[in-house]
Amino acid sequence: MADVRIQGVTKSFGDTVAINDLDLAIKDGEFVVLLGPTGAGKTTTLRLIAGLERPDSGTIHIGGHDATTLSPAERDTAFVFQQYSLYPHLSVFDNLAFPLRSPARRFPEEAVRRRVEDVARMVRIDHKLDNRSTKLSGGEMQRVAIGRALVRKPAIYLMDEPLSSLDAKLRADLRLELKRIQSELGATMLYVTHDQIEAMTMADRIGILADGVLVQIGTPRAIYSEPANLHVAARLGQPAINLLPAGLLPDGGAPTGTKTIGARTEHLAIEKATNGHADGVVDWVEHLGDQNHLHVTVGTKKLVTLTDPDTPLAKGDKVAIRYIAPLYFGSDGQRLM
């Protein structure tokens, strides 16, 4: 495996700047997730590292070597796409073996067999090696696609939303499998997604991209607890962070210049109003089994928070609300504290 270092990389398509002066360092054996909406520059970043696109400026180093002008074949990367991209006329075994039989490698067939069987066991598809890929389920096809990347032992694995086309149960299962495999191999992996749960559960570090700019990078806990700005704060958290205007609720701890207060569930204390004082009214309570979503109107604003399933609050109840160490943002959207 290898480290990857991107320095000052910019890439435009016509008048559209897809990546703007990107600096990103991925350590050997690290699992980094790029999180952002469609058009943020996530896939372009992968394609630049793979050599499928050339940067307009800047450099890309893989394993300490300048790969900026190298062809894709010379970069020793493996790319897993959103779609499975399997060869339908080949068996699972032959799909997995395909990279090892390419003219650039041509491993001995005994070595191919051993490596394919090892990887098939790793991705838990060894019982399907003789099947055609067209006979597999969606989850099985994606296991083969991931296995085909693993079989080569590249310097870095590049994964472009590989689980997005699967249903929720399969995504959860393969998410755990992929993290297990990465940990076992000590693989360097750059993974792209717009799914915050994938990012939070899989990443050693998360990079937040917006309009081609790397806004913030850090551990999942740091990104969640210490977002650099409103955009980052809104990317993580379920339910989404409540962004409320300063002064809507009493708060003596707001620093000078506070424009917006960010309040997640852990930043809010809500109870039934007493003594005639009420800050808001419960709109409705969503019962989700092990927890509830509590929807509250405060003035002209609405907020959502989690509560215990046995909460005594119901629709129409007047409630008192107080902040518990929320996040503060200035007029420019940057976090103040």
CSV table of C-alpha atoms in Angstrom, one decimal:
chain,number,residue,atom,x,y,z
A,1,MET,CA,0.0,0.0,0.0
A,2,ALA,CA,1.1,3.6,-0.3
A,3,ASP,CA,0.4,7.2,0.8
A,4,VAL,CA,-1.2,9.7,-1.5
A,5,ARG,CA,-0.4,13.4,-1.6
A,6,ILE,CA,-2.4,16.0,-3.7
A,7,GLN,CA,-1.0,19.5,-3.8
A,8,GLY,CA,-2.6,22.6,-5.3
A,9,VAL,CA,-4.6,20.6,-7.8
A,10,THR,CA,-7.2,22.5,-9.9
A,11,LYS,CA,-9.4,20.9,-12.6
A,12,SER,CA,-11.9,22.7,-14.8
A,13,PHE,CA,-14.3,21.5,-17.5
A,14,GLY,CA,-15.0,24.4,-19.7
A,15,ASP,CA,-16.1,27.3,-17.5
A,16,THR,CA,-16.9,24.9,-14.6
A,17,VAL,CA,-14.2,24.6,-11.9
A,18,ALA,CA,-14.7,21.0,-10.6
A,19,ILE,CA,-11.7,21.0,-8.2
A,20,ASN,CA,-10.2,24.2,-6.9
A,21,ASP,CA,-6.7,24.3,-5.4
A,22,LEU,CA,-7.1,20.9,-3.6
A,23,ASP,CA,-4.5,19.9,-1.0
A,24,LEU,CA,-5.1,16.4,0.4
A,25,ALA,CA,-2.8,13.9,2.1
A,26,ILE,CA,-3.8,10.3,2.7
A,27,LYS,CA,-1.6,8.2,4.9
A,28,ASP,CA,-0.5,4.7,4.1
A,29,GLY,CA,-3.2,2.3,5.3
A,30,GLU,CA,-5.7,5.1,6.0
A,31,PHE,CA,-9.4,5.0,5.1
A,32,VAL,CA,-10.5,8.5,4.0
A,33,VAL,CA,-14.0,9.3,2.9
A,34,LEU,CA,-14.9,12.3,0.8
A,35,LEU,CA,-18.5,13.5,1.6
A,36,GLY,CA,-20.5,16.0,-0.3
A,37,PRO,CA,-23.5,16.5,-2.6
A,38,THR,CA,-23.6,15.8,-6.3
A,39,GLY,CA,-21.3,18.2,-8.2
A,40,ALA,CA,-19.0,18.8,-5.2
A,41,GLY,CA,-16.0,17.3,-7.0
A,42,LYS,CA,-15.8,13.9,-5.3
A,43,THR,CA,-15.7,11.7,-8.4
A,44,THR,CA,-13.4,14.1,-10.2
A,45,THR,CA,-10.9,13.8,-7.3
A,46,LEU,CA,-10.9,10.0,-7.8
A,47,ARG,CA,-10.5,10.3,-11.5
A,48,LEU,CA,-7.5,12.6,-11.1
A,49,ILE,CA,-5.8,10.2,-8.8
A,50,ALA,CA,-6.5,7.3,-11.1
A,51,GLY,CA,-5.1,9.2,-14.1
A,52,LEU,CA,-8.5,9.2,-15.9
A,53,GLU,CA,-8.3,13.0,-15.8
A,54,ARG,CA,-5.2,15.3,-15.9
A,55,PRO,CA,-5.1,18.3,-13.6
A,56,ASP,CA,-4.8,21.8,-15.0
A,57,SER,CA,-2.3,22.6,-12.3
A,58,GLY,CA,-0.8,21.0,-9.2
A,59,THR,CA,0.8,17.6,-8.5
A,60,ILE,CA,-0.3,14.1,-7.4
A,61,HIS,CA,2.2,11.8,-5.6
A,62,ILE,CA,1.5,8.1,-5.0
A,63,GLY,CA,3.8,6.2,-2.8
A,64,GLY,CA,6.3,9.1,-2.8
A,65,HIS,CA,6.5,9.2,-6.6
A,66,ASP,CA,5.2,11.9,-8.8
A,67,ALA,CA,2.3,10.4,-10.7
A,68,THR,CA,0.9,13.6,-12.2
A,69,THR,CA,1.7,12.8,-15.8
A,70,LEU,CA,1.6,8.9,-15.5
A,71,SER,CA,-1.0,6.9,-17.4
A,72,PRO,CA,-3.7,5.0,-15.4
A,73,ALA,CA,-1.8,1.7,-16.0
A,74,GLU,CA,1.3,3.2,-14.5
A,75,ARG,CA,-0.3,4.4,-11.3
A,76,ASP,CA,-1.1,1.1,-9.6
A,77,THR,CA,-4.6,2.1,-8.5
A,78,ALA,CA,-7.8,0.1,-8.4
A,79,PHE,CA,-11.2,1.8,-9.1
A,80,VAL,CA,-14.5,0.5,-7.9
A,81,PHE,CA,-17.4,2.2,-9.7
A,82,GLN,CA,-21.0,2.8,-8.6
A,83,GLN,CA,-22.2,0.4,-11.2
A,84,TYR,CA,-20.8,-3.1,-11.1
A,85,SER,CA,-19.1,-3.2,-14.5
A,86,LEU,CA,-18.8,-6.9,-14.6
A,87,TYR,CA,-18.3,-9.0,-17.7
A,88,PRO,CA,-21.6,-10.8,-18.1
A,89,HIS,CA,-20.3,-13.6,-20.3
A,90,LEU,CA,-17.7,-14.6,-17.7
A,91,SER,CA,-18.0,-16.6,-14.4
A,92,VAL,CA,-17.4,-15.0,-11.1
A,93,PHE,CA,-13.9,-16.7,-11.0
A,94,ASP,CA,-13.0,-15.3,-14.4
A,95,ASN,CA,-14.3,-11.8,-13.5
A,96,LEU,CA,-12.1,-11.8,-10.4
A,97,ALA,CA,-9.1,-13.2,-12.4
A,98,PHE,CA,-9.4,-10.8,-15.2
A,99,PRO,CA,-6.9,-8.1,-13.8
A,100,LEU,CA,-4.3,-10.8,-13.2
A,101,ARG,CA,-4.5,-12.1,-16.7
A,102,SER,CA,-4.1,-8.8,-18.4
A,103,PRO,CA,-1.1,-8.4,-20.8
A,104,ALA,CA,0.7,-6.2,-18.3
A,105,ARG,CA,0.7,-8.9,-15.6
A,106,ARG,CA,0.0,-12.4,-16.9
A,107,PHE,CA,0.4,-14.2,-13.6
A,108,PRO,CA,0.9,-18.0,-13.7
A,109,GLU,CA,-2.5,-19.7,-13.6
A,110,GLU,CA,-1.8,-21.4,-10.3
A,111,ALA,CA,-1.0,-18.1,-8.7
A,112,VAL,CA,-4.2,-16.7,-10.3
A,113,ARG,CA,-6.2,-19.5,-8.8
A,114,ARG,CA,-4.8,-19.1,-5.3
A,115,ARG,CA,-5.3,-15.3,-5.3
A,116,VAL,CA,-8.8,-15.5,-6.7
A,117,GLU,CA,-9.8,-18.1,-4.1
A,118,ASP,CA,-8.3,-16.1,-1.3
A,119,VAL,CA,-10.1,-12.9,-2.3
A,120,ALA,CA,-13.4,-14.7,-3.0
A,121,ARG,CA,-13.3,-16.0,0.6
A,122,MET,CA,-12.4,-12.5,1.9
A,123,VAL,CA,-15.5,-10.9,0.2
A,124,ARG,CA,-17.6,-14.1,0.9
A,125,ILE,CA,-18.4,-15.0,-2.6
A,126,ASP,CA,-16.4,-18.2,-2.8
A,127,HIS,CA,-19.5,-20.3,-3.0
A,128,LYS,CA,-20.4,-18.6,-6.3
A,129,LEU,CA,-17.2,-18.8,-8.2
A,130,ASP,CA,-18.6,-21.0,-11.0
A,131,ASN,CA,-21.7,-18.8,-11.5
A,132,ARG,CA,-22.1,-16.3,-14.3
A,133,SER,CA,-22.2,-12.8,-13.0
A,134,THR,CA,-25.7,-12.4,-14.5
A,135,LYS,CA,-27.0,-15.0,-12.0
A,136,LEU,CA,-25.9,-12.9,-9.0
A,137,SER,CA,-27.9,-10.6,-6.8
A,138,GLY,CA,-27.0,-6.9,-6.6
A,139,GLY,CA,-25.1,-7.4,-3.3
A,140,GLU,CA,-23.2,-10.4,-4.8
A,141,MET,CA,-22.3,-8.4,-7.9
A,142,GLN,CA,-20.9,-5.6,-5.8
A,143,ARG,CA,-18.9,-8.1,-3.8
A,144,VAL,CA,-17.3,-9.4,-7.1
A,145,ALA,CA,-16.6,-5.8,-8.2
A,146,ILE,CA,-14.9,-5.1,-4.9
A,147,GLY,CA,-13.0,-8.4,-5.1
A,148,ARG,CA,-11.8,-7.6,-8.6
A,149,ALA,CA,-10.1,-4.5,-7.1
A,150,LEU,CA,-8.7,-6.4,-4.2
A,151,VAL,CA,-7.2,-9.2,-6.3
A,152,ARG,CA,-4.5,-6.8,-7.7
A,153,LYS,CA,-3.1,-5.5,-4.4
A,154,PRO,CA,-2.8,-1.9,-5.7
A,155,ALA,CA,-1.2,1.0,-4.0
A,156,ILE,CA,-4.6,2.6,-3.3
A,157,TYR,CA,-8.2,1.6,-3.7
A,158,LEU,CA,-10.5,4.3,-5.2
A,159,MET,CA,-14.2,3.7,-4.5
A,160,ASP,CA,-17.0,5.8,-6.1
A,161,GLU,CA,-20.2,5.3,-4.2
A,162,PRO,CA,-20.0,1.5,-4.6
A,163,LEU,CA,-22.9,0.8,-2.3
A,164,SER,CA,-25.4,3.5,-3.4
A,165,SER,CA,-27.4,1.3,-5.7
A,166,LEU,CA,-28.1,-1.4,-3.1
A,167,ASP,CA,-31.0,-1.5,-0.6
A,168,ALA,CA,-30.5,-0.3,3.0
A,169,LYS,CA,-30.0,-3.8,4.5
A,170,LEU,CA,-27.3,-4.7,1.9
A,171,ARG,CA,-25.6,-1.3,2.2
A,172,ALA,CA,-25.3,-1.8,6.0
A,173,ASP,CA,-24.0,-5.4,5.6
A,174,LEU,CA,-21.4,-4.5,2.9
A,175,ARG,CA,-20.4,-1.3,4.8
A,176,LEU,CA,-19.2,-3.5,7.7
A,177,GLU,CA,-17.6,-6.0,5.3
A,178,LEU,CA,-15.7,-3.3,3.5
A,179,LYS,CA,-14.3,-1.8,6.7
A,180,ARG,CA,-13.3,-5.3,7.9
A,181,ILE,CA,-11.5,-6.0,4.7
A,182,GLN,CA,-9.7,-2.6,4.7
A,183,SER,CA,-8.6,-3.2,8.3
A,184,GLU,CA,-7.4,-6.7,7.6
A,185,LEU,CA,-5.4,-5.7,4.6
A,186,GLY,CA,-4.1,-2.4,6.0
A,187,ALA,CA,-5.2,-0.9,2.7
A,188,THR,CA,-5.0,2.7,1.7
A,189,MET,CA,-8.6,3.6,0.6
A,190,LEU,CA,-10.3,6.8,-0.7
A,191,TYR,CA,-14.0,6.4,-0.7
A,192,VAL,CA,-16.6,8.8,-2.1
A,193,THR,CA,-20.2,9.0,-0.9
A,194,HIS,CA,-23.0,11.4,-0.2
A,195,ASP,CA,-24.3,9.1,2.6
A,196,GLN,CA,-23.3,10.5,6.0
A,197,ILE,CA,-23.8,7.2,7.8
A,198,GLU,CA,-21.2,5.5,5.5
A,199,ALA,CA,-18.8,8.3,6.2
A,200,MET,CA,-19.3,8.3,9.9
A,201,THR,CA,-19.0,4.5,10.4
A,202,MET,CA,-16.2,3.7,7.9
A,203,ALA,CA,-13.8,6.6,7.8
A,204,ASP,CA,-10.6,7.2,9.7
A,205,ARG,CA,-11.0,10.8,8.5
A,206,ILE,CA,-13.8,12.6,6.6
A,207,GLY,CA,-13.2,15.3,4.0
A,208,ILE,CA,-16.1,17.6,3.3
A,209,LEU,CA,-16.2,18.9,-0.3
A,210,ALA,CA,-18.3,21.8,-1.5
A,211,ASP,CA,-18.1,23.3,-5.0
A,212,GLY,CA,-14.7,21.7,-5.6
A,213,VAL,CA,-13.2,23.0,-2.4
A,214,LEU,CA,-12.1,20.8,0.6
A,215,VAL,CA,-13.9,22.7,3.3
A,216,GLN,CA,-12.7,20.6,6.3
A,217,ILE,CA,-11.0,17.3,7.0
A,218,GLY,CA,-10.8,15.5,10.3
A,219,THR,CA,-12.0,12.5,12.3
A,220,PRO,CA,-15.7,11.7,12.2
A,221,ARG,CA,-16.1,13.0,15.8
A,222,ALA,CA,-14.2,16.2,15.1
A,223,ILE,CA,-16.2,16.9,11.9
A,224,TYR,CA,-19.5,16.3,13.8
A,225,SER,CA,-18.6,18.2,17.0
A,226,GLU,CA,-16.4,21.0,15.6
A,227,PRO,CA,-17.7,21.8,12.1
A,228,ALA,CA,-15.8,24.7,10.5
A,229,ASN,CA,-18.9,26.3,9.1
A,230,LEU,CA,-22.7,26.0,8.5
A,231,HIS,CA,-22.2,23.8,5.4
A,232,VAL,CA,-20.1,21.2,7.3
A,233,ALA,CA,-22.5,21.3,10.3
A,234,ALA,CA,-25.4,20.5,8.0
A,235,ARG,CA,-23.7,17.5,6.3
A,236,LEU,CA,-23.6,15.3,9.5
A,237,GLY,CA,-26.2,14.4,12.1
A,238,GLN,CA,-29.5,12.6,12.1
A,239,PRO,CA,-31.9,14.4,12.4
A,240,ALA,CA,-30.2,17.3,10.7
A,241,ILE,CA,-28.8,20.1,12.9
A,242,ASN,CA,-31.3,22.8,13.8
A,243,LEU,CA,-30.0,26.2,12.5
A,244,LEU,CA,-31.8,28.9,14.5
A,245,PRO,CA,-31.4,32.7,14.4
A,246,ALA,CA,-29.6,34.2,17.4
A,247,GLY,CA,-32.1,35.6,19.9
A,248,LEU,CA,-34.9,33.1,19.1
A,249,LEU,CA,-34.3,31.4,22.4
A,250,PRO,CA,-32.5,32.8,25.5
A,251,ASP,CA,-28.8,32.1,25.5
A,252,GLY,CA,-26.4,34.1,27.7
A,253,GLY,CA,-23.3,32.2,26.3
A,254,ALA,CA,-23.5,33.4,22.7
A,255,PRO,CA,-20.2,35.2,21.7
A,256,THR,CA,-20.3,38.6,20.1
A,257,GLY,CA,-21.1,38.4,16.4
A,258,THR,CA,-23.3,35.3,16.6
A,259,LYS,CA,-25.8,35.2,13.8
A,260,THR,CA,-26.9,31.5,13.8
A,261,ILE,CA,-27.0,28.9,16.6
A,262,GLY,CA,-26.6,25.3,15.7
A,263,ALA,CA,-28.5,22.9,18.0
A,264,ARG,CA,-28.4,19.1,17.7
A,265,THR,CA,-30.3,16.8,20.0
A,266,GLU,CA,-27.5,16.9,22.6
A,267,HIS,CA,-27.6,20.7,22.6
A,268,LEU,CA,-31.3,21.0,23.6
A,269,ALA,CA,-33.2,20.4,26.8
A,270,ILE,CA,-37.0,20.3,26.2
A,271,GLU,CA,-39.7,19.8,28.8
A,272,LYS,CA,-43.3,20.6,29.3
A,273,ALA,CA,-43.8,24.3,30.1
A,274,THR,CA,-44.7,25.3,33.6
A,275,ASN,CA,-45.6,28.6,35.3
A,276,GLY,CA,-47.1,29.9,32.1
A,277,HIS,CA,-43.7,30.2,30.3
A,278,ALA,CA,-43.4,28.5,26.9
A,279,ASP,CA,-40.8,28.8,24.2
A,280,GLY,CA,-42.5,26.5,21.7
A,281,VAL,CA,-45.3,24.1,20.8
A,282,VAL,CA,-45.1,20.5,19.8
A,283,ASP,CA,-46.3,20.0,16.3
A,284,TRP,CA,-46.1,16.2,16.3
A,285,VAL,CA,-44.2,13.2,17.6
A,286,GLU,CA,-42.9,10.6,15.3
A,287,HIS,CA,-42.6,7.2,16.9
A,288,LEU,CA,-39.7,5.3,15.5
A,289,GLY,CA,-39.5,2.3,18.0
A,290,ASP,CA,-36.4,2.9,20.1
A,291,GLN,CA,-36.7,6.7,19.8
A,292,ASN,CA,-39.0,9.5,18.8
A,293,HIS,CA,-38.6,12.5,16.5
A,294,LEU,CA,-40.0,15.5,18.3
A,295,HIS,CA,-41.1,18.4,16.0
A,296,VAL,CA,-41.5,21.8,17.7
A,297,THR,CA,-42.4,25.2,16.4
A,298,VAL,CA,-40.5,28.1,18.0
A,299,GLY,CA,-41.8,31.5,16.8
A,300,THR,CA,-41.7,31.2,13.0
A,301,LYS,CA,-39.0,28.5,13.1
A,302,LYS,CA,-39.3,24.7,13.3
A,303,LEU,CA,-36.8,22.3,15.0
A,304,VAL,CA,-36.5,18.6,15.2
A,305,THR,CA,-34.9,16.6,18.0
A,306,LEU,CA,-34.7,13.1,19.4
A,307,THR,CA,-36.5,12.0,22.5
A,308,ASP,CA,-36.9,8.7,24.4
A,309,PRO,CA,-39.8,6.5,23.2
A,310,ASP,CA,-41.7,7.1,26.5
A,311,THR,CA,-41.6,10.9,26.3
A,312,PRO,CA,-44.6,12.4,28.0
A,313,LEU,CA,-44.9,15.1,25.3
A,314,ALA,CA,-47.7,15.1,22.7
A,315,LYS,CA,-49.0,17.2,19.9
A,316,GLY,CA,-50.1,20.6,21.1
A,317,ASP,CA,-48.1,20.6,24.3
A,318,LYS,CA,-46.3,23.9,25.2
A,319,VAL,CA,-42.7,23.4,26.0
A,320,ALA,CA,-39.8,25.2,27.6
A,321,ILE,CA,-36.5,24.9,25.7
A,322,ARG,CA,-32.9,25.7,26.7
A,323,TYR,CA,-29.6,25.3,25.0
A,324,ILE,CA,-26.8,23.1,26.3
A,325,ALA,CA,-23.5,24.3,24.8
A,326,PRO,CA,-24.7,24.7,21.2
A,327,LEU,CA,-22.6,25.7,18.2
A,328,TYR,CA,-22.3,29.4,17.3
A,329,PHE,CA,-21.8,30.8,13.8
A,330,GLY,CA,-21.1,34.3,12.5
A,331,SER,CA,-22.7,36.2,9.6
A,332,ASP,CA,-20.2,34.6,7.2
A,333,GLY,CA,-21.3,31.1,8.2
A,334,GLN,CA,-18.0,30.3,10.0
A,335,ARG,CA,-18.2,28.7,13.5
A,336,LEU,CA,-17.2,31.1,16.3
A,337,MET,CA,-17.0,28.5,19.1
